[in-house]
Coordinates of C-alpha atoms in Angstrom, one line a residue:
X1 CA -11.1 -6.1 -42.5
X2 CA -13.9 -8.0 -40.6
X3 CA -16.1 -6.5 -37.9
X4 CA -14.4 -8.7 -35.4
X5 CA -10.9 -7.6 -36.3
X6 CA -12.1 -4.0 -36.1
X7 CA -13.3 -4.6 -32.6
X8 CA -10.0 -6.2 -31.6
X9 CA -8.0 -3.3 -32.9
X10 CA -10.2 -0.8 -31.1
X11 CA -9.8 -2.7 -27.8
X12 CA -6.0 -2.8 -28.3
X13 CA -5.8 0.9 -29.1
X14 CA -7.8 1.6 -25.9
X15 CA -5.6 -0.6 -23.8
X16 CA -2.4 1.1 -25.2
X17 CA -3.8 4.5 -24.2
X18 CA -4.0 6.0 -27.7
X19 CA -7.7 6.6 -27.1
X20 CA -9.6 6.5 -23.8
X21 CA -12.9 4.9 -23.1
X22 CA -14.6 4.2 -19.8
X23 CA -15.0 0.5 -20.7
X24 CA -11.3 -0.5 -20.6
X25 CA -8.4 0.3 -18.2
X26 CA -5.0 1.5 -19.5
X27 CA -2.4 -1.2 -20.0
X28 CA -0.1 -0.3 -17.1
X29 CA -1.2 0.5 -13.6
X30 CA 1.4 3.3 -13.4
X31 CA -0.8 5.1 -16.0
X32 CA -4.0 4.6 -14.2
X33 CA -6.2 7.5 -13.3
X34 CA -9.6 8.0 -11.5
X35 CA -11.2 7.1 -14.8
X36 CA -9.5 3.7 -14.7
X37 CA -10.6 3.1 -11.1
X38 CA -14.2 3.9 -12.0
X39 CA -13.9 1.6 -15.0
X40 CA -12.9 -1.4 -12.9
X41 CA -15.2 -0.5 -10.0
X42 CA -12.7 0.6 -7.4
X43 CA -12.8 3.5 -5.0
X44 CA -11.2 4.7 -1.8
X45 CA -13.3 5.0 1.4
X46 CA -14.3 8.5 2.6
X47 CA -12.6 8.4 6.0
X48 CA -9.4 7.1 7.6
X49 CA -9.4 4.2 10.1
X50 CA -6.9 3.4 12.9
X51 CA -4.4 0.9 11.5
X52 CA -5.1 -1.7 14.2
X53 CA -8.8 -1.5 13.2
X54 CA -7.9 -2.4 9.7
X55 CA -5.9 -5.4 10.9
X56 CA -8.8 -6.4 13.1
X57 CA -11.0 -6.3 10.0
X58 CA -8.7 -8.7 8.2
X59 CA -8.4 -11.0 11.2
X60 CA -12.2 -11.1 11.8
X61 CA -12.8 -12.2 8.2
X62 CA -9.7 -14.3 7.3
X63 CA -8.0 -15.2 10.6
X64 CA -4.8 -13.5 9.4
X65 CA -2.8 -11.0 11.4
X66 CA -4.0 -12.3 14.8
X67 CA -3.3 -10.5 18.1
X68 CA 0.3 -10.5 19.4
X69 CA 1.4 -13.5 21.4
X70 CA 3.2 -13.1 24.7
X71 CA 6.6 -13.4 23.1
X72 CA 5.7 -11.0 20.3
X73 CA 4.5 -8.4 22.9
X74 CA 7.9 -8.7 24.6
X75 CA 9.6 -8.0 21.2
X76 CA 7.4 -5.0 20.5
X77 CA 7.9 -3.5 23.9
X78 CA 11.6 -4.0 23.6
X79 CA 11.7 -2.2 20.3
X80 CA 9.5 0.6 21.5
X81 CA 11.5 1.2 24.6
X82 CA 14.9 1.0 22.9
X83 CA 14.2 3.2 19.8
X84 CA 13.7 6.6 21.4
X85 CA 14.5 9.3 18.8
X86 CA 11.6 11.6 17.9
X87 CA 11.5 14.2 15.0
X88 CA 10.2 14.6 11.5
X89 CA 11.7 15.4 8.1
X90 CA 10.8 19.0 8.6
X91 CA 13.2 19.0 11.6
X92 CA 16.2 17.9 9.6
X93 CA 17.9 21.1 8.5
X94 CA 21.5 22.3 8.5
X95 CA 21.7 21.6 12.2
X96 CA 22.9 18.3 13.6
X97 CA 20.4 17.8 16.5
X98 CA 18.5 15.1 14.7
X99 CA 21.7 13.3 13.7
X100 CA 23.1 13.5 17.2
X101 CA 19.9 12.2 18.7
X102 CA 19.9 9.2 16.3
X103 CA 23.5 8.4 16.8
X104 CA 23.1 8.5 20.6
X105 CA 20.2 6.2 20.2
X106 CA 22.3 3.8 18.2
X107 CA 25.1 3.8 20.8
X108 CA 22.5 3.2 23.5
X109 CA 21.0 0.1 21.8
X110 CA 24.4 -1.4 21.3
X111 CA 25.0 -1.2 25.0
X112 CA 21.5 -2.8 25.6
X113 CA 22.3 -5.5 23.0
X114 CA 19.1 -4.7 21.1
X115 CA 20.4 -6.1 17.8
X116 CA 17.0 -6.1 16.1
X117 CA 17.1 -2.3 16.0
X118 CA 20.7 -1.7 14.9
X119 CA 20.2 -1.9 11.2
X120 CA 17.2 0.4 11.3
X121 CA 19.1 3.0 13.4
X122 CA 22.0 2.9 11.0
X123 CA 19.8 3.4 8.0
X124 CA 18.1 6.3 9.9
X125 CA 21.6 7.9 10.5
X126 CA 22.4 7.5 6.8
X127 CA 19.1 9.1 5.8
X128 CA 19.7 12.1 8.0
X129 CA 23.2 12.4 6.6
X130 CA 21.8 12.4 3.1
X131 CA 19.2 15.0 4.0
X132 CA 21.7 17.3 5.6
X133 CA 24.2 16.9 2.7
X134 CA 21.5 17.9 0.2
X135 CA 20.5 20.9 2.4
X136 CA 16.8 20.1 1.8
X137 CA 15.4 17.1 3.6
X138 CA 12.6 16.6 1.0
X139 CA 15.3 15.9 -1.7
X140 CA 16.3 12.6 -0.1
X141 CA 16.4 10.0 -2.9
X142 CA 13.8 7.3 -3.3
X143 CA 16.5 4.7 -2.8
X144 CA 17.5 6.0 0.6
X145 CA 13.9 6.0 1.7
X146 CA 13.4 2.5 0.4
X147 CA 16.4 1.3 2.4
X148 CA 15.0 2.9 5.5
X149 CA 11.6 1.3 5.1
X150 CA 13.1 -2.1 4.3
X151 CA 15.3 -2.1 7.5
X152 CA 12.2 -1.0 9.5
X153 CA 10.0 -3.9 8.3
X154 CA 12.9 -6.5 8.7
X155 CA 13.3 -5.3 12.3
X156 CA 9.6 -6.2 12.8
X157 CA 10.0 -9.7 11.3
X158 CA 8.8 -9.2 7.7
X159 CA 10.9 -9.9 4.6
X160 CA 10.9 -7.2 1.9
X161 CA 11.3 -8.6 -1.7
X162 CA 12.0 -6.6 -4.9
X163 CA 8.8 -5.7 -6.7
X164 CA 10.5 -6.4 -10.0
X165 CA 10.5 -10.1 -9.2
X166 CA 6.7 -9.9 -8.8
X167 CA 5.8 -8.0 -11.9
X168 CA 2.6 -9.3 -13.3
X169 CA 0.3 -9.1 -16.3
X170 CA -3.4 -9.9 -16.1
X171 CA -6.4 -9.6 -18.4
X172 CA -8.8 -7.1 -16.9
X173 CA -11.9 -6.2 -18.9
X174 CA -10.4 -7.6 -22.1
X175 CA -7.1 -5.6 -21.7
X176 CA -3.7 -7.0 -20.6
X177 CA -2.6 -4.8 -17.7
X178 CA 0.9 -5.0 -16.3
X179 CA 1.9 -4.1 -12.7
X180 CA 5.2 -3.8 -10.8
X181 CA 5.1 -2.7 -7.2
X182 CA 8.1 -1.3 -5.4
X183 CA 8.2 -4.0 -2.7
X184 CA 6.4 -7.1 -1.8
X185 CA 6.4 -8.1 1.9
X186 CA 6.3 -11.7 3.0
X187 CA 6.5 -13.4 6.4
X188 CA 9.6 -15.3 7.6
X189 CA 7.4 -18.4 8.0
X190 CA 7.0 -18.6 4.2
X191 CA 10.7 -19.0 3.7
X192 CA 11.0 -22.1 5.9
X193 CA 9.6 -24.5 3.3
X194 CA 11.4 -25.4 0.1
X195 CA 8.3 -26.7 -1.5
X196 CA 5.5 -24.2 -0.6
X197 CA 5.3 -21.0 -2.6
X198 CA 6.1 -17.7 -1.0
X199 CA 3.1 -16.1 0.6
X200 CA 3.0 -12.3 0.0
X201 CA 1.3 -10.4 2.8
X202 CA 1.4 -6.9 1.4
X203 CA 2.0 -4.8 -1.7
X204 CA 4.1 -1.7 -1.0
X205 CA 4.3 1.5 -3.0
X206 CA 7.3 3.8 -2.2
X207 CA 6.9 7.4 -3.2
X208 CA 9.7 10.1 -3.3
X209 CA 8.4 13.2 -1.4
X210 CA 9.0 15.6 -4.3
X211 CA 7.7 13.1 -6.8
X212 CA 4.5 12.9 -4.9
X213 CA 4.2 16.7 -4.7
X214 CA 4.6 17.1 -8.4
X215 CA 2.2 14.3 -9.4
X216 CA -1.1 15.1 -11.0
X217 CA -3.4 13.4 -13.4
X218 CA -2.5 14.7 -16.8
X219 CA -3.5 14.2 -20.4
X220 CA -1.5 15.8 -23.3
X221 CA 0.1 18.1 -20.7
X222 CA -3.1 19.5 -19.4
X223 CA -4.6 18.9 -16.0
X224 CA -7.7 16.7 -16.1
X225 CA -10.6 17.3 -13.6
X226 CA -12.4 14.0 -13.2
X227 CA -15.3 13.3 -10.9
X228 CA -14.6 10.8 -8.2
X229 CA -16.1 7.3 -8.4
X230 CA -19.5 7.0 -6.8
X231 CA -19.2 6.2 -3.2
X232 CA -21.3 6.0 0.0
X233 CA -21.6 8.6 2.7
X234 CA -19.1 8.2 5.6
X235 CA -19.8 5.5 8.1
X236 CA -18.3 4.8 11.4
X237 CA -17.9 1.1 10.9
X238 CA -15.6 -0.5 8.4
X239 CA -17.1 -3.9 8.7
X240 CA -19.0 -3.4 5.5
X241 CA -19.2 -0.9 2.6
X242 CA -22.6 0.0 1.3
X243 CA -22.6 1.5 -2.2
X244 CA -25.4 3.4 -3.8
X245 CA -25.2 5.3 -7.1
X246 CA -27.8 7.9 -6.0
X247 CA -25.9 8.9 -2.8
X248 CA -23.8 12.1 -2.8
X249 CA -20.2 11.9 -3.8
X250 CA -17.6 12.9 -1.3
X251 CA -13.8 13.2 -1.9
X252 CA -11.9 10.6 0.2
X253 CA -9.7 12.1 2.9
X254 CA -6.7 10.3 1.4
X255 CA -6.9 12.4 -1.8
X256 CA -6.0 15.4 0.3
X257 CA -2.5 14.1 1.1
X258 CA -1.5 11.6 -1.5
X259 CA -1.6 12.3 -5.3
X260 CA -4.2 10.6 -7.4
X261 CA -1.6 9.0 -9.6
X262 CA -0.1 7.2 -6.6
X263 CA -3.4 6.1 -5.3
X264 CA -4.6 4.9 -8.7
X265 CA -1.5 2.8 -9.3
X266 CA -1.6 1.4 -5.8
X267 CA -5.2 0.3 -6.3
X268 CA -4.3 -1.3 -9.6
X269 CA -1.3 -3.1 -8.1
X270 CA -3.5 -4.6 -5.3
X271 CA -6.0 -5.9 -7.9
X272 CA -3.4 -7.2 -10.4
X273 CA -1.4 -9.1 -7.8
X274 CA -4.5 -10.6 -6.3
X275 CA -5.5 -12.0 -9.7
X276 CA -1.9 -13.1 -10.5
X277 CA -0.9 -14.9 -7.3
X278 CA -3.5 -17.6 -6.6
X279 CA -1.8 -18.6 -3.3
X280 CA -3.2 -15.4 -1.8
X281 CA -6.7 -16.8 -2.1
X282 CA -6.6 -19.3 0.7
X283 CA -5.0 -16.9 3.1
X284 CA -7.0 -13.6 2.6
X285 CA -10.4 -14.9 1.4
X286 CA -13.5 -15.0 3.5
X287 CA -15.8 -17.8 2.1
X288 CA -18.7 -17.0 4.4
X289 CA -18.8 -13.4 3.2
X290 CA -17.6 -14.3 -0.3
X291 CA -15.1 -11.5 -0.3
X292 CA -11.4 -11.0 -0.7
X293 CA -9.2 -8.8 1.6
X294 CA -5.8 -7.6 0.2
X295 CA -3.5 -5.6 2.4
X296 CA -1.2 -2.9 1.1
X297 CA 1.1 -0.1 2.2
X298 CA 1.9 3.3 0.7
X299 CA 5.1 5.1 1.8
X300 CA 5.5 8.8 1.0
X301 CA 8.9 9.9 2.3
X302 CA 8.9 8.6 5.9
X303 CA 5.1 8.5 6.3
X304 CA 3.4 5.1 6.1
X305 CA -0.3 4.5 5.2
X306 CA -1.9 1.0 5.5
X307 CA -4.5 0.0 2.9
X308 CA -7.0 -2.9 2.7
X309 CA -8.8 -3.7 -0.5
X310 CA -12.1 -5.5 0.1
X311 CA -13.9 -6.9 -2.9
X312 CA -16.4 -9.7 -3.7
X313 CA -15.8 -13.0 -5.4
X314 CA -18.3 -11.8 -8.0
X315 CA -16.3 -8.6 -8.7
X316 CA -13.2 -10.8 -9.1
X317 CA -14.9 -13.0 -11.6
X318 CA -16.2 -10.0 -13.6
X319 CA -12.8 -8.4 -13.9
X320 CA -11.6 -11.7 -15.4
X321 CA -14.6 -12.2 -17.7
X322 CA -14.5 -8.7 -19.1
X323 CA -17.8 -7.2 -18.0
X324 CA -18.3 -5.4 -14.7
X325 CA -22.0 -5.1 -14.1
X326 CA -22.5 -2.6 -11.3
X327 CA -19.9 -4.3 -9.0
X328 CA -17.9 -1.8 -6.9
X329 CA -15.2 -2.5 -4.3
X330 CA -13.7 -0.5 -1.5
X331 CA -10.2 0.4 -0.3
X332 CA -9.9 1.3 3.3
X333 CA -6.8 3.1 4.6
X334 CA -5.2 4.3 7.8
X335 CA -4.1 7.7 9.0
X336 CA -0.5 8.5 8.0
X337 CA 2.2 7.4 10.5
X338 CA 5.7 8.8 10.4
X339 CA 8.6 6.3 11.0
X340 CA 10.6 9.1 12.5
X341 CA 8.1 10.1 15.2
X342 CA 8.1 7.9 18.3
X343 CA 4.3 7.8 18.9
X344 CA 3.6 6.8 15.3
X345 CA 6.6 4.5 15.1
X346 CA 5.5 2.6 18.2
X347 CA 2.1 2.0 16.6
X348 CA 3.7 0.9 13.3
X349 CA 5.9 -1.6 15.1
X350 CA 2.9 -3.3 16.7
X351 CA 1.0 -3.4 13.4
X352 CA 3.9 -4.8 11.4
X353 CA 4.7 -7.5 13.9
X354 CA 1.0 -8.5 13.8
X355 CA 1.4 -8.9 10.1
X356 CA 3.9 -11.7 10.7
X357 CA 1.0 -13.8 12.0
X358 CA 0.1 -15.6 8.8
X359 CA -0.1 -19.2 10.0
X360 CA -3.5 -20.3 11.1

């Protein structure tokens, strides 16, 4: 066996996960760990940012997700005023207060002819029914939570597509890595042309509540304690992300509420689908700054977190070429917002409607 074939076999075994090395990621993003993020030069920012600030960042660099028009403001205000229920998953117990509140809200919007909100309210009623039937709200199935989120984004003007139709494989650092998000969001405008390709605006990861609680980075059944990737000290501004290897490491806030496995897969999905779908480039690239901006969403139960991957053209090229030389990229993220809580939901509605603004 030649030296070259030995090297090829070694790379393949590393990609398949039979042995780990910090020079190659694992072959599926659902297997990724902190080690894989460090390998490809990805990390999460230290602090949360308001969701509208994240959208402003994308708008300032790419002209996507512009401020709401007058007509959009009217839609947002109508949805906010007509959807009034307010509770959390913790409030859903054997009692029927939450169910009654939601059903009354559904009856009210029918009288107001607020048709945009009906499907979402119905899915909320079904979710509450499911939670009460199971006696434990945190055992609601992932499918029910996915239907709830889909109805919510459709109400806001976005189109959810099955992630299985957008499964991708890309070569990253000489390894073929596959990815399949739960949902891809697109804008209604992208469906109006028969010739233009669909324009994805966000990669979505849906996580079952119990699934997330039980997740941990494991190897051979044993918990693995890994150092977090090198990252900068917290900064107030998210307009740039300064990285320095000799600065102190700090755990990102998001690691305190979402399991590492979820975060690592989501980061991998953002990168893979950026490499795969070239049509994203013209929409979310900033040529003056020579950086790419890729929006994402993580849904844990009924809590929604927005994410934005910012990485340079040079990092993008290095991931394809197979050699990352000191390039690191940052994922910013919002505070968690609960679809069931009115204050959070009102903010989510505004943010999601802004994400329909994809035509420059």
